[in-house]
């Protein structure tokens, strides 16, 4: 059921406007980068 929902969401994303999907993935990568950066830098 979870995989089916994920496939539906994936199809919806593919059907929707591409710039929105691109922006969403870009924000996700940026968030991961910030998390890794915060972990790598020692806290004061």
mmCIF file of C-alpha atoms in Angstrom, residues 7-37:
data_model
loop_
_atom_site.group_PDB
_atom_site.id
_atom_site.type_symbol
_atom_site.label_atom_id
_atom_site.label_comp_id
_atom_site.label_asym_id
_atom_site.label_seq_id
_atom_site.Cartn_x
_atom_site.Cartn_y
_atom_site.Cartn_z
ATOM 1 C CA UNK A 7 4.049 5.481 -7.157
ATOM 2 C CA UNK A 8 0.927 7.634 -7.299
ATOM 3 C CA UNK A 9 2.871 10.555 -5.850
ATOM 4 C CA UNK A 10 5.688 9.958 -8.332
ATOM 5 C CA UNK A 11 3.242 9.949 -11.250
ATOM 6 C CA UNK A 12 1.641 13.130 -9.925
ATOM 7 C CA UNK A 13 5.056 14.793 -9.727
ATOM 8 C CA UNK A 14 5.852 13.666 -13.262
ATOM 9 C CA UNK A 15 2.503 14.979 -14.501
ATOM 10 C CA UNK A 16 2.889 18.315 -12.695
ATOM 11 C CA UNK A 17 5.162 21.143 -13.795
ATOM 12 C CA UNK A 18 8.837 20.189 -13.920
ATOM 13 C CA UNK A 19 10.291 23.408 -12.399
ATOM 14 C CA UNK A 20 8.380 22.731 -9.183
ATOM 15 C CA UNK A 21 9.816 19.205 -8.911
ATOM 16 C CA UNK A 22 13.304 20.507 -9.685
ATOM 17 C CA UNK A 23 13.001 23.213 -7.015
ATOM 18 C CA UNK A 24 11.737 20.648 -4.495
ATOM 19 C CA UNK A 25 14.711 18.322 -5.064
ATOM 20 C CA UNK A 26 17.095 21.284 -4.987
ATOM 21 C CA UNK A 27 15.741 22.346 -1.569
ATOM 22 C CA UNK A 28 16.107 18.746 -0.331
ATOM 23 C CA UNK A 29 19.747 18.564 -1.446
ATOM 24 C CA UNK A 30 20.408 21.959 0.131
ATOM 25 C CA UNK A 31 18.889 20.768 3.424
ATOM 26 C CA UNK A 32 21.096 17.631 3.394
ATOM 27 C CA UNK A 33 24.154 19.765 2.644
ATOM 28 C CA UNK A 34 23.362 22.078 5.579
ATOM 29 C CA UNK A 35 22.879 19.089 7.923
ATOM 30 C CA UNK A 36 26.202 17.529 6.885
ATOM 31 C CA UNK A 37 27.946 20.898 7.193
#
